[in-house]
PDB file of C-alpha atoms in Angstrom:
ATOM      1  CA  MET T 456     -35.605  85.985  40.217  1.00 70.00           C
ATOM      2  CA  THR T 457     -34.925  84.637  36.844  1.00 83.00           C
ATOM      3  CA  LEU T 458     -31.322  84.312  35.744  1.00 93.00           C
ATOM      4  CA  VAL T 459     -30.493  83.661  31.791  1.00 96.00           C
ATOM      5  CA  THR T 460     -27.524  82.358  30.258  1.00 96.00           C
ATOM      6  CA  PHE T 461     -24.887  84.540  28.427  1.00 96.00           C
ATOM      7  CA  ASP T 462     -26.132  83.813  25.075  1.00 96.00           C
ATOM      8  CA  GLU T 463     -29.470  84.889  26.509  1.00 97.00           C
ATOM      9  CA  LEU T 464     -28.394  88.201  27.563  1.00 98.00           C
ATOM     10  CA  ARG T 465     -26.866  89.404  24.278  1.00 98.00           C
ATOM     11  CA  GLU T 466     -29.894  88.471  22.263  1.00 98.00           C
ATOM     12  CA  GLU T 467     -32.071  90.614  24.576  1.00 98.00           C
ATOM     13  CA  MET T 468     -29.185  93.385  25.259  1.00 98.00           C
ATOM     14  CA  ASN T 469     -29.221  93.585  21.450  1.00 98.00           C
ATOM     15  CA  ALA T 470     -33.105  93.500  20.857  1.00 98.00           C
ATOM     16  CA  LEU T 471     -34.188  95.997  23.646  1.00 98.00           C
ATOM     17  CA  GLY T 472     -31.297  98.086  22.603  1.00 98.00           C
ATOM     18  CA  ARG T 473     -32.727  98.388  18.890  1.00 97.00           C
ATOM     19  CA  ALA T 474     -35.953  98.868  20.268  1.00 97.00           C
ATOM     20  CA  GLY T 475     -34.990 101.822  22.426  1.00 97.00           C
ATOM     21  CA  ALA T 476     -36.495 100.046  25.136  1.00 97.00           C
ATOM     22  CA  PRO T 477     -35.229 100.924  28.822  1.00 97.00           C
ATOM     23  CA  PHE T 478     -33.561  97.769  30.696  1.00 97.00           C
ATOM     24  CA  VAL T 479     -31.430  96.857  33.608  1.00 97.00           C
ATOM     25  CA  TRP T 480     -28.780  94.000  32.974  1.00 98.00           C
ATOM     26  CA  GLY T 481     -25.968  92.405  34.928  1.00 98.00           C
ATOM     27  CA  VAL T 482     -23.655  89.209  34.395  1.00 98.00           C
ATOM     28  CA  ASP T 483     -21.258  87.720  37.036  1.00 98.00           C
ATOM     29  CA  TYR T 484     -17.514  87.339  36.702  1.00 98.00           C
ATOM     30  CA  ASP T 485     -17.458  84.099  34.607  1.00 96.00           C
ATOM     31  CA  CYS T 486     -20.192  85.194  32.157  1.00 96.00           C
ATOM     32  CA  ARG T 487     -22.128  82.245  33.022  1.00 95.00           C
ATOM     33  CA  ARG T 488     -25.204  83.763  34.223  1.00 95.00           C
ATOM     34  CA  GLY T 489     -26.848  86.935  34.350  1.00 97.00           C
ATOM     35  CA  PHE T 490     -30.103  88.758  34.572  1.00 97.00           C
ATOM     36  CA  ILE T 491     -31.980  91.499  32.530  1.00 96.00           C
ATOM     37  CA  LEU T 492     -35.282  93.515  33.672  1.00 96.00           C
ATOM     38  CA  ARG T 493     -37.557  95.654  31.526  1.00 94.00           C
ATOM     39  CA  GLN T 494     -39.584  98.257  32.469  1.00 90.00           C
ATOM     40  CA  PRO T 495     -41.323  99.073  34.496  1.00 87.00           C
ATOM     41  CA  PHE T 496     -38.749  98.872  37.100  1.00 90.00           C
ATOM     42  CA  ALA T 497     -40.920  97.899  39.898  1.00 85.00           C
ATOM     43  CA  PRO T 498     -39.283  96.605  43.206  1.00 83.00           C
ATOM     44  CA  SER T 499     -38.234  93.353  43.176  1.00 86.00           C
ATOM     45  CA  GLU T 500     -35.612  90.877  44.116  1.00 91.00           C
ATOM     46  CA  ILE T 501     -33.045  92.872  42.114  1.00 95.00           C
ATOM     47  CA  MET T 502     -32.675  96.423  43.563  1.00 96.00           C
ATOM     48  CA  TRP T 503     -30.321  98.740  41.272  1.00 97.00           C
ATOM     49  CA  GLU T 504     -29.089 102.637  41.432  1.00 96.00           C
ATOM     50  CA  ILE T 505     -27.248 104.360  39.119  1.00 96.00           C
ATOM     51  CA  HIS T 506     -26.274 108.089  39.671  1.00 94.00           C
ATOM     52  CA  GLY T 507     -29.487 108.334  41.808  1.00 90.00           C
ATOM     53  CA  ARG T 508     -32.217 106.590  39.363  1.00 94.00           C
ATOM     54  CA  GLY T 509     -33.278 102.988  40.394  1.00 95.00           C
ATOM     55  CA  ASN T 510     -36.001 100.780  41.743  1.00 94.00           C
ATOM     56  CA  ALA T 511     -35.520 100.768  45.159  1.00 87.00           C
ATOM     57  CA  PRO T 512     -39.112 102.304  47.273  1.00 83.00           C
ATOM     58  CA  ARG T 513     -38.314 105.515  48.645  1.00 77.00           C
ATOM     59  CA  SER T 514     -38.310 105.720  52.694  1.00 68.00           C
ATOM     60  CA  THR T 515     -37.687 108.962  54.906  1.00 59.00           C
ATOM     61  CA  ALA T 516     -37.310 106.479  57.851  1.00 62.00           C
ATOM     62  CA  ALA T 517     -33.816 106.793  59.617  1.00 66.00           C
ATOM     63  CA  ARG T 518     -31.557 103.699  59.559  1.00 75.00           C
ATOM     64  CA  PRO T 519     -28.440 103.175  61.931  1.00 83.00           C
ATOM     65  CA  ALA T 520     -25.494 103.361  59.546  1.00 86.00           C
ATOM     66  CA  PRO T 521     -24.189 100.021  59.268  1.00 92.00           C
ATOM     67  CA  GLN T 522     -20.834  98.655  60.887  1.00 92.00           C
ATOM     68  CA  LEU T 523     -18.712  96.057  59.301  1.00 93.00           C
ATOM     69  CA  ARG T 524     -16.071  94.095  61.228  1.00 94.00           C
ATOM     70  CA  ILE T 525     -13.634  91.601  59.888  1.00 95.00           C
ATOM     71  CA  LYS T 526     -14.048  88.114  61.511  1.00 96.00           C
ATOM     72  CA  GLN T 527     -11.727  86.256  59.828  1.00 95.00           C
ATOM     73  CA  ALA T 528      -9.246  87.544  57.020  1.00 95.00           C
ATOM     74  CA  VAL T 529      -7.596  85.078  54.577  1.00 95.00           C
ATOM     75  CA  ASP T 530      -4.441  83.865  56.422  1.00 95.00           C
ATOM     76  CA  TYR T 531      -1.288  85.597  55.272  1.00 97.00           C
ATOM     77  CA  HIS T 532       0.548  82.485  54.381  1.00 97.00           C
ATOM     78  CA  ARG T 533      -2.457  81.077  52.635  1.00 97.00           C
ATOM     79  CA  TYR T 534      -2.348  84.190  50.894  1.00 98.00           C
ATOM     80  CA  ALA T 535       1.653  84.313  50.226  1.00 98.00           C
ATOM     81  CA  GLU T 536       0.735  80.861  48.393  1.00 98.00           C
ATOM     82  CA  MET T 537      -1.927  82.615  46.178  1.00 98.00           C
ATOM     83  CA  PHE T 538       1.324  85.661  45.555  1.00 98.00           C
ATOM     84  CA  ALA T 539       3.489  82.770  44.697  1.00 98.00           C
ATOM     85  CA  THR T 540       1.446  80.960  41.888  1.00 98.00           C
ATOM     86  CA  LEU T 541       0.363  84.114  40.615  1.00 98.00           C
ATOM     87  CA  ARG T 542       3.914  85.997  40.302  1.00 97.00           C
ATOM     88  CA  GLY T 543       5.520  82.592  38.893  1.00 97.00           C
ATOM     89  CA  GLY T 544       3.304  83.456  36.133  1.00 97.00           C
ATOM     90  CA  LEU T 545       4.212  86.907  35.731  1.00 97.00           C
ATOM     91  CA  LEU T 546       7.965  85.896  35.828  1.00 97.00           C
ATOM     92  CA  ARG T 547       7.000  83.158  33.034  1.00 96.00           C
ATOM     93  CA  GLY T 548       5.701  85.997  31.032  1.00 95.00           C
ATOM     94  CA  ASP T 549       2.162  84.614  30.981  1.00 95.00           C
ATOM     95  CA  SER T 550       0.863  88.190  32.284  1.00 95.00           C
ATOM     96  CA  PHE T 551       1.898  91.642  32.927  1.00 92.00           C
ATOM     97  CA  LEU T 552      -0.336  92.569  35.459  1.00 93.00           C
ATOM     98  CA  ALA T 553      -2.918  90.086  37.232  1.00 95.00           C
ATOM     99  CA  ASN T 554      -5.504  91.362  39.650  1.00 96.00           C
ATOM    100  CA  LEU T 555      -5.409  89.067  42.830  1.00 97.00           C
ATOM    101  CA  THR T 556      -8.488  88.822  45.121  1.00 97.00           C
ATOM    102  CA  ALA T 557      -9.866  86.649  48.032  1.00 97.00           C
ATOM    103  CA  PRO T 558     -12.738  86.804  50.192  1.00 97.00           C
ATOM    104  CA  THR T 559     -12.531  88.146  54.169  1.00 97.00           C
ATOM    105  CA  GLU T 560     -15.239  86.890  56.133  1.00 97.00           C
ATOM    106  CA  VAL T 561     -16.813  89.823  57.906  1.00 97.00           C
ATOM    107  CA  GLU T 562     -19.672  90.405  59.999  1.00 96.00           C
ATOM    108  CA  CYS T 563     -22.024  92.988  59.380  1.00 95.00           C
ATOM    109  CA  THR T 564     -24.740  95.168  62.092  1.00 94.00           C
ATOM    110  CA  ALA T 565     -27.714  95.201  59.252  1.00 93.00           C
ATOM    111  CA  GLY T 566     -28.910  92.977  56.411  1.00 94.00           C
ATOM    112  CA  LEU T 567     -27.844  93.701  53.091  1.00 96.00           C
ATOM    113  CA  TYR T 568     -30.518  95.860  51.728  1.00 94.00           C
ATOM    114  CA  ASP T 569     -29.844  98.297  54.663  1.00 93.00           C
ATOM    115  CA  VAL T 570     -26.181  98.302  53.279  1.00 94.00           C
ATOM    116  CA  PHE T 571     -28.007  99.091  49.677  1.00 94.00           C
ATOM    117  CA  ARG T 572     -29.836 101.758  51.301  1.00 92.00           C
ATOM    118  CA  HIS T 573     -27.042 103.420  53.222  1.00 91.00           C
ATOM    119  CA  SER T 574     -24.357 103.302  50.395  1.00 90.00           C
ATOM    120  CA  SER T 575     -23.686 106.400  48.675  1.00 87.00           C
ATOM    121  CA  ALA T 576     -21.828 104.953  45.945  1.00 91.00           C
ATOM    122  CA  PRO T 577     -22.700 106.182  42.336  1.00 94.00           C
ATOM    123  CA  PHE T 578     -23.627 102.337  41.101  1.00 97.00           C
ATOM    124  CA  LYS T 579     -25.332  99.963  43.537  1.00 97.00           C
ATOM    125  CA  LEU T 580     -26.946  96.690  43.322  1.00 97.00           C
ATOM    126  CA  LEU T 581     -28.700  94.248  45.071  1.00 97.00           C
ATOM    127  CA  ILE T 582     -29.569  90.727  44.291  1.00 96.00           C
ATOM    128  CA  ALA T 583     -31.895  89.475  46.738  1.00 92.00           C
ATOM    129  CA  ASP T 584     -30.009  88.381  50.132  1.00 91.00           C
ATOM    130  CA  GLU T 585     -27.369  86.914  48.041  1.00 96.00           C
ATOM    131  CA  PHE T 586     -25.143  89.972  47.189  1.00 97.00           C
ATOM    132  CA  VAL T 587     -24.970  93.685  47.554  1.00 98.00           C
ATOM    133  CA  CYS T 588     -22.315  95.829  45.794  1.00 96.00           C
ATOM    134  CA  PHE T 589     -21.326  99.957  46.230  1.00 95.00           C
ATOM    135  CA  SER T 590     -19.004 100.356  43.306  1.00 94.00           C
ATOM    136  CA  PRO T 591     -17.364 103.588  42.400  1.00 91.00           C
ATOM    137  CA  GLU T 592     -16.125 102.102  38.905  1.00 91.00           C
ATOM    138  CA  PRO T 593     -17.852 102.916  35.929  1.00 94.00           C
ATOM    139  CA  PHE T 594     -17.339 100.264  33.223  1.00 96.00           C
ATOM    140  CA  VAL T 595     -18.800 101.469  29.830  1.00 97.00           C
ATOM    141  CA  THR T 596     -21.064 104.362  28.957  1.00 97.00           C
ATOM    142  CA  ILE T 597     -22.430 104.766  25.341  1.00 98.00           C
ATOM    143  CA  ASP T 598     -24.145 107.784  24.007  1.00 97.00           C
ATOM    144  CA  ASN T 599     -25.276 108.646  20.641  1.00 94.00           C
ATOM    145  CA  GLY T 600     -22.769 105.966  19.276  1.00 95.00           C
ATOM    146  CA  ARG T 601     -19.994 107.002  21.394  1.00 97.00           C
ATOM    147  CA  ILE T 602     -18.324 104.848  23.765  1.00 98.00           C
ATOM    148  CA  SER T 603     -16.194 105.551  26.820  1.00 97.00           C
ATOM    149  CA  THR T 604     -14.814 103.545  29.522  1.00 95.00           C
ATOM    150  CA  PHE T 605     -12.780 104.911  33.000  1.00 91.00           C
ATOM    151  CA  PRO T 606     -10.503 101.912  34.336  1.00 88.00           C
ATOM    152  CA  MET T 607      -9.700 102.455  37.923  1.00 85.00           C
ATOM    153  CA  LYS T 608      -5.901 101.585  38.899  1.00 82.00           C
ATOM    154  CA  GLY T 609      -4.213 102.857  41.511  1.00 82.00           C
ATOM    155  CA  THR T 610      -5.122 103.872  45.533  1.00 80.00           C
ATOM    156  CA  ILE T 611      -3.751 105.130  48.721  1.00 84.00           C
ATOM    157  CA  ASP T 612      -5.308 106.511  51.959  1.00 84.00           C
ATOM    158  CA  ALA T 613      -5.906 110.156  51.571  1.00 88.00           C
ATOM    159  CA  THR T 614      -4.932 110.711  55.412  1.00 88.00           C
ATOM    160  CA  LEU T 615      -1.179 110.125  54.377  1.00 89.00           C
ATOM    161  CA  PRO T 616       0.931 113.368  54.024  1.00 91.00           C
ATOM    162  CA  ASP T 617       1.017 114.406  50.475  1.00 91.00           C
ATOM    163  CA  ALA T 618      -1.227 111.621  49.456  1.00 90.00           C
ATOM    164  CA  GLU T 619      -1.891 112.610  45.895  1.00 90.00           C
ATOM    165  CA  ARG T 620       1.513 113.113  44.765  1.00 92.00           C
ATOM    166  CA  ARG T 621       2.934 109.827  46.510  1.00 92.00           C
ATOM    167  CA  LEU T 622       0.026 108.249  44.255  1.00 91.00           C
ATOM    168  CA  MET T 623       0.647 109.919  41.111  1.00 92.00           C
ATOM    169  CA  GLU T 624       4.400 109.538  41.538  1.00 91.00           C
ATOM    170  CA  ASP T 625       4.101 105.865  42.568  1.00 88.00           C
ATOM    171  CA  TYR T 626       6.070 103.573  40.211  1.00 86.00           C
ATOM    172  CA  LYS T 627       4.404 100.301  40.218  1.00 81.00           C
ATOM    173  CA  GLU T 628       0.990 102.223  40.479  1.00 85.00           C
ATOM    174  CA  THR T 629       1.901 104.011  37.507  1.00 89.00           C
ATOM    175  CA  CYS T 630       2.883 100.730  35.497  1.00 85.00           C
ATOM    176  CA  GLU T 631      -0.384  99.030  36.387  1.00 85.00           C
ATOM    177  CA  HIS T 632      -2.327 102.016  35.659  1.00 89.00           C
ATOM    178  CA  PHE T 633      -0.843 102.409  32.221  1.00 91.00           C
ATOM    179  CA  THR T 634      -1.077  98.581  31.557  1.00 89.00           C
ATOM    180  CA  ILE T 635      -4.749  98.674  32.100  1.00 90.00           C
ATOM    181  CA  VAL T 636      -5.161 101.882  30.015  1.00 93.00           C
ATOM    182  CA  ASP T 637      -3.571 100.123  27.225  1.00 93.00           C
ATOM    183  CA  LEU T 638      -5.793  96.763  27.580  1.00 93.00           C
ATOM    184  CA  MET T 639      -9.058  98.616  27.441  1.00 94.00           C
ATOM    185  CA  ARG T 640      -7.781 100.703  24.586  1.00 95.00           C
ATOM    186  CA  ASN T 641      -7.077  97.405  22.686  1.00 94.00           C
ATOM    187  CA  ASP T 642     -10.477  96.339  23.712  1.00 95.00           C
ATOM    188  CA  LEU T 643     -12.560  98.933  22.777  1.00 97.00           C
ATOM    189  CA  ASN T 644     -10.582  98.715  19.063  1.00 96.00           C
ATOM    190  CA  MET T 645     -12.632  95.313  18.948  1.00 95.00           C
ATOM    191  CA  VAL T 646     -15.928  97.397  18.764  1.00 96.00           C
ATOM    192  CA  ALA T 647     -15.267 100.725  17.929  1.00 97.00           C
ATOM    193  CA  GLU T 648     -13.289 103.363  15.778  1.00 96.00           C
ATOM    194  CA  ASP T 649     -11.342 106.228  16.498  1.00 97.00           C
ATOM    195  CA  VAL T 650     -10.385 104.869  19.900  1.00 97.00           C
ATOM    196  CA  SER T 651      -8.231 107.369  21.667  1.00 96.00           C
ATOM    197  CA  VAL T 652      -7.191 108.320  25.432  1.00 96.00           C
ATOM    198  CA  ALA T 653      -9.266 111.494  26.185  1.00 94.00           C
ATOM    199  CA  ARG T 654      -7.999 111.767  29.876  1.00 94.00           C
ATOM    200  CA  LEU T 655      -4.950 109.735  31.376  1.00 94.00           C
ATOM    201  CA  ARG T 656      -4.831 109.130  35.130  1.00 94.00           C
ATOM    202  CA  TYR T 657      -6.950 111.756  37.070  1.00 92.00           C
ATOM    203  CA  VAL T 658      -7.195 111.486  40.952  1.00 90.00           C
ATOM    204  CA  GLU T 659     -10.718 110.968  42.504  1.00 85.00           C
ATOM    205  CA  SER T 660     -11.597 110.792  45.852  1.00 84.00           C
ATOM    206  CA  ILE T 661     -13.780 108.243  47.569  1.00 78.00           C
ATOM    207  CA  ALA T 662     -15.083 108.353  50.869  1.00 74.00           C
ATOM    208  CA  THR T 663     -15.472 105.382  53.036  1.00 73.00           C
ATOM    209  CA  ALA T 664     -17.017 104.768  56.635  1.00 65.00           C
ATOM    210  CA  SER T 665     -13.179 104.794  57.764  1.00 66.00           C
ATOM    211  CA  GLY T 666     -11.773 107.748  55.967  1.00 73.00           C
ATOM    212  CA  SER T 667     -11.297 108.779  52.581  1.00 82.00           C
ATOM    213  CA  ILE T 668      -9.130 107.148  49.646  1.00 82.00           C
ATOM    214  CA  LEU T 669      -7.729 107.929  46.371  1.00 88.00           C
ATOM    215  CA  GLN T 670      -7.588 106.320  43.081  1.00 86.00           C
ATOM    216  CA  THR T 671      -6.723 107.018  39.724  1.00 92.00           C
ATOM    217  CA  SER T 672      -8.742 106.815  36.723  1.00 91.00           C
ATOM    218  CA  SER T 673      -8.251 107.215  32.718  1.00 93.00           C
ATOM    219  CA  GLU T 674     -10.790 108.147  30.178  1.00 95.00           C
ATOM    220  CA  ILE T 675     -10.851 106.258  26.828  1.00 97.00           C
ATOM    221  CA  THR T 676     -13.263 106.567  24.202  1.00 97.00           C
ATOM    222  CA  GLY T 677     -14.192 105.575  20.349  1.00 97.00           C
ATOM    223  CA  GLN T 678     -16.990 105.775  18.013  1.00 98.00           C
ATOM    224  CA  ILE T 679     -19.471 102.669  16.987  1.00 97.00           C
ATOM    225  CA  PRO T 680     -20.272 102.084  13.864  1.00 96.00           C
ATOM    226  CA  HIS T 681     -23.729 103.817  13.156  1.00 93.00           C
ATOM    227  CA  ASP T 682     -25.314 100.251  12.286  1.00 94.00           C
ATOM    228  CA  LYS T 683     -24.211  98.741  15.304  1.00 95.00           C
ATOM    229  CA  ARG T 684     -24.546 101.670  17.958  1.00 94.00           C
ATOM    230  CA  PHE T 685     -27.554 100.103  19.802  1.00 97.00           C
ATOM    231  CA  ASP T 686     -26.195  96.258  19.737  1.00 98.00           C
ATOM    232  CA  PHE T 687     -25.638  96.457  23.405  1.00 98.00           C
ATOM    233  CA  GLY T 688     -25.105  92.712  23.753  1.00 98.00           C
ATOM    234  CA  ASP T 689     -22.562  92.883  20.952  1.00 98.00           C
ATOM    235  CA  ILE T 690     -20.586  95.968  21.985  1.00 98.00           C
ATOM    236  CA  ILE T 691     -20.166  95.415  25.920  1.00 98.00           C
ATOM    237  CA  LEU T 692     -20.342  91.761  26.528  1.00 97.00           C
ATOM    238  CA  PRO T 693     -17.087  90.938  24.348  1.00 96.00           C
ATOM    239  CA  LEU T 694     -15.401  92.842  26.529  1.00 96.00           C
ATOM    240  CA  LEU T 695     -16.034  91.235  29.448  1.00 97.00           C
ATOM    241  CA  PRO T 696     -14.647  90.406  31.953  1.00 96.00           C
ATOM    242  CA  ALA T 697     -13.588  93.961  32.620  1.00 95.00           C
ATOM    243  CA  GLY T 698      -9.655  94.757  32.044  1.00 92.00           C
ATOM    244  CA  SER T 699      -9.284  96.472  35.381  1.00 91.00           C
ATOM    245  CA  ILE T 700      -9.978  93.368  37.365  1.00 94.00           C
ATOM    246  CA  THR T 701      -8.231  90.986  35.443  1.00 96.00           C
ATOM    247  CA  GLY T 702      -5.128  92.271  33.677  1.00 93.00           C
ATOM    248  CA  ALA T 703      -3.064  91.797  30.418  1.00 92.00           C
ATOM    249  CA  PRO T 704      -3.176  90.177  28.013  1.00 94.00           C
ATOM    250  CA  LYS T 705      -6.581  89.315  29.232  1.00 95.00           C
ATOM    251  CA  ARG T 706      -7.044  85.530  28.294  1.00 95.00           C
ATOM    252  CA  ALA T 707      -3.518  84.173  29.389  1.00 97.00           C
ATOM    253  CA  THR T 708      -4.227  86.571  32.922  1.00 97.00           C
ATOM    254  CA  VAL T 709      -8.168  85.229  33.397  1.00 97.00           C
ATOM    255  CA  ASN T 710      -6.294  81.372  33.249  1.00 97.00           C
ATOM    256  CA  LEU T 711      -3.609  82.637  35.668  1.00 98.00           C
ATOM    257  CA  ILE T 712      -5.761  84.011  38.071  1.00 98.00           C
ATOM    258  CA  ALA T 713      -8.240  80.744  38.317  1.00 97.00           C
ATOM    259  CA  ARG T 714      -4.883  78.931  38.894  1.00 97.00           C
ATOM    260  CA  SER T 715      -4.039  81.427  41.832  1.00 98.00           C
ATOM    261  CA  GLU T 716      -7.324  82.281  43.416  1.00 98.00           C
ATOM    262  CA  ILE T 717      -8.636  80.162  46.414  1.00 95.00           C
ATOM    263  CA  ALA T 718     -12.431  80.988  46.061  1.00 95.00           C
ATOM    264  CA  PRO T 719     -14.736  81.966  42.938  1.00 96.00           C
ATOM    265  CA  ARG T 720     -15.743  85.324  42.659  1.00 97.00           C
ATOM    266  CA  GLU T 721     -19.204  84.745  41.781  1.00 97.00           C
ATOM    267  CA  TRP T 722     -21.210  87.980  41.397  1.00 98.00           C
ATOM    268  CA  TYR T 723     -18.029  90.085  42.319  1.00 98.00           C
ATOM    269  CA  THR T 724     -16.164  91.635  39.604  1.00 98.00           C
ATOM    270  CA  GLY T 725     -19.246  91.187  37.153  1.00 98.00           C
ATOM    271  CA  VAL T 726     -20.744  93.933  35.417  1.00 98.00           C
ATOM    272  CA  PHE T 727     -24.270  95.434  35.380  1.00 98.00           C
ATOM    273  CA  GLY T 728     -25.866  98.456  33.491  1.00 98.00           C
ATOM    274  CA  TYR T 729     -28.855 100.422  32.611  1.00 98.00           C
ATOM    275  CA  PHE T 730     -30.374 101.699  29.339  1.00 98.00           C
ATOM    276  CA  ASP T 731     -32.788 104.779  29.838  1.00 97.00           C
ATOM    277  CA  GLY T 732     -33.552 104.362  26.152  1.00 97.00           C
ATOM    278  CA  ARG T 733     -30.628 106.639  25.119  1.00 97.00           C
ATOM    279  CA  VAL T 734     -27.899 106.492  26.946  1.00 97.00           C
ATOM    280  CA  MET T 735     -26.332 102.966  28.103  1.00 98.00           C
ATOM    281  CA  GLN T 736     -24.535 103.281  31.643  1.00 98.00           C
ATOM    282  CA  SER T 737     -22.603 100.563  33.514  1.00 98.00           C
ATOM    283  CA  ALA T 738     -20.234  99.835  36.365  1.00 97.00           C
ATOM    284  CA  VAL T 739     -17.836  97.251  37.393  1.00 97.00           C
ATOM    285  CA  MET T 740     -18.998  95.222  40.656  1.00 97.00           C
ATOM    286  CA  ILE T 741     -16.428  95.943  43.258  1.00 94.00           C
ATOM    287  CA  ARG T 742     -17.112  96.738  46.675  1.00 93.00           C
ATOM    288  CA  CYS T 743     -19.109  94.271  47.585  1.00 95.00           C
ATOM    289  CA  LEU T 744     -20.516  91.643  50.123  1.00 97.00           C
ATOM    290  CA  GLN T 745     -21.650  88.333  49.021  1.00 97.00           C
ATOM    291  CA  HIS T 746     -23.266  85.453  50.997  1.00 96.00           C
ATOM    292  CA  GLY T 747     -21.055  82.052  50.262  1.00 93.00           C
ATOM    293  CA  ALA T 748     -22.050  78.623  49.793  1.00 90.00           C
ATOM    294  CA  ASP T 749     -21.382  77.867  53.606  1.00 93.00           C
ATOM    295  CA  GLY T 750     -23.836  80.537  54.471  1.00 93.00           C
ATOM    296  CA  ARG T 751     -20.946  83.137  55.823  1.00 96.00           C
ATOM    297  CA  LEU T 752     -20.963  86.857  54.768  1.00 98.00           C
ATOM    298  CA  TYR T 753     -17.785  87.599  52.665  1.00 98.00           C
ATOM    299  CA  PHE T 754     -16.168  90.994  51.556  1.00 97.00           C
ATOM    300  CA  HIS T 755     -14.033  90.239  48.408  1.00 96.00           C
ATOM    301  CA  SER T 756     -11.296  92.539  47.556  1.00 96.00           C
ATOM    302  CA  GLY T 757      -7.892  92.666  45.924  1.00 94.00           C
ATOM    303  CA  GLY T 758      -5.556  94.523  43.386  1.00 91.00           C
ATOM    304  CA  GLY T 759      -3.089  94.455  40.858  1.00 91.00           C
ATOM    305  CA  VAL T 760       0.051  92.667  41.064  1.00 93.00           C
ATOM    306  CA  THR T 761       3.129  93.004  38.879  1.00 91.00           C
ATOM    307  CA  VAL T 762       6.567  91.455  39.066  1.00 91.00           C
ATOM    308  CA  ASN T 763       7.634  94.267  41.207  1.00 87.00           C
ATOM    309  CA  SER T 764       4.668  93.749  43.698  1.00 91.00           C
ATOM    310  CA  HIS T 765       5.467  92.658  47.328  1.00 93.00           C
ATOM    311  CA  CYS T 766       3.394  90.180  49.082  1.00 97.00           C
ATOM    312  CA  ARG T 767       2.990  92.039  52.260  1.00 97.00           C
ATOM    313  CA  GLU T 768       1.850  95.241  50.713  1.00 93.00           C
ATOM    314  CA  GLU T 769      -0.659  93.542  48.547  1.00 95.00           C
ATOM    315  CA  TYR T 770      -1.985  91.365  51.368  1.00 96.00           C
ATOM    316  CA  ASP T 771      -2.516  94.920  53.133  1.00 93.00           C
ATOM    317  CA  GLU T 772      -4.026  96.589  50.221  1.00 90.00           C
ATOM    318  CA  LEU T 773      -6.528  93.781  49.972  1.00 94.00           C
ATOM    319  CA  LEU T 774      -7.405  94.372  53.993  1.00 93.00           C
ATOM    320  CA  THR T 775      -7.818  98.004  53.335  1.00 87.00           C
ATOM    321  CA  LYS T 776     -10.153  97.753  50.833  1.00 89.00           C
ATOM    322  CA  VAL T 777     -12.941  96.137  53.292  1.00 92.00           C
ATOM    323  CA  TYR T 778     -15.128  99.171  54.065  1.00 85.00           C
ATOM    324  CA  LEU T 779     -18.334 100.105  53.716  1.00 85.00           C
ATOM    325  CA  THR T 780     -19.371 103.317  51.959  1.00 75.00           C
ATOM    326  CA  LYS T 781     -20.638 106.618  53.727  1.00 67.00           C
TER     327      LYS T 781
END
């Protein structure tokens, strides 16, 4: 597997887009390392699938569903220290909303390849025996010069009584979502014209191995200038890292996150995508398993924090998001 720098990735994305040549690409959260695959997409150390299209070999062999168990969660008091650092920045006005994440050490009954094969998420990526994601969250889609982004923010257990109403009426979740919509609208204005919110805060259901959850999303669209519509490196990479997994204002929030979190995110919350020669689709790399430098297996998760957030509730949400999809 050959990794490329951020600048190399940008140049190749631009060149392949202008040539109309299909390719798959990805970049980590810090935008320090990336990859790019050209057609033909033979099975390799990098396996991918986006809405059923990908390069994984087809198999009819039945495999038992992988099972996940939390081995060691981040200690609550350690999380509380992270939370206090982050909230201090919020109170100073460094940020209005910041996404706080942490790794949870887990055990899995199957390897990362089996997790990749079994997961039913719309966006899946496997990087050797290092990282696998099964993400429900699209990042940007570019089709005929039209760019759309779909930030997800706001989650609730779907089995709770009147769950959808409770989610839609939750003040904190509503504030978080509106903040991210505003951020992503501003981001798209850097690369597109006539940016508008096409759909505001709609509910989606996500099936997990431990039950369904509800999440709220929005759709924001804009028009890319005609002479730039295939310059994918220049269009997408300036939008990174994604607003839904950082916060607003973005640059100050990224710095605040770096001071608060206890472990590097690596591939987690990076972005990957596929251009089929006509349409570019991409996703945020959330819901993932990742081997750390210590060789242990971790599930990274987190959520948005505001000055109105409660530490215990955010800690519980972090653990709730440790799951495999059906």
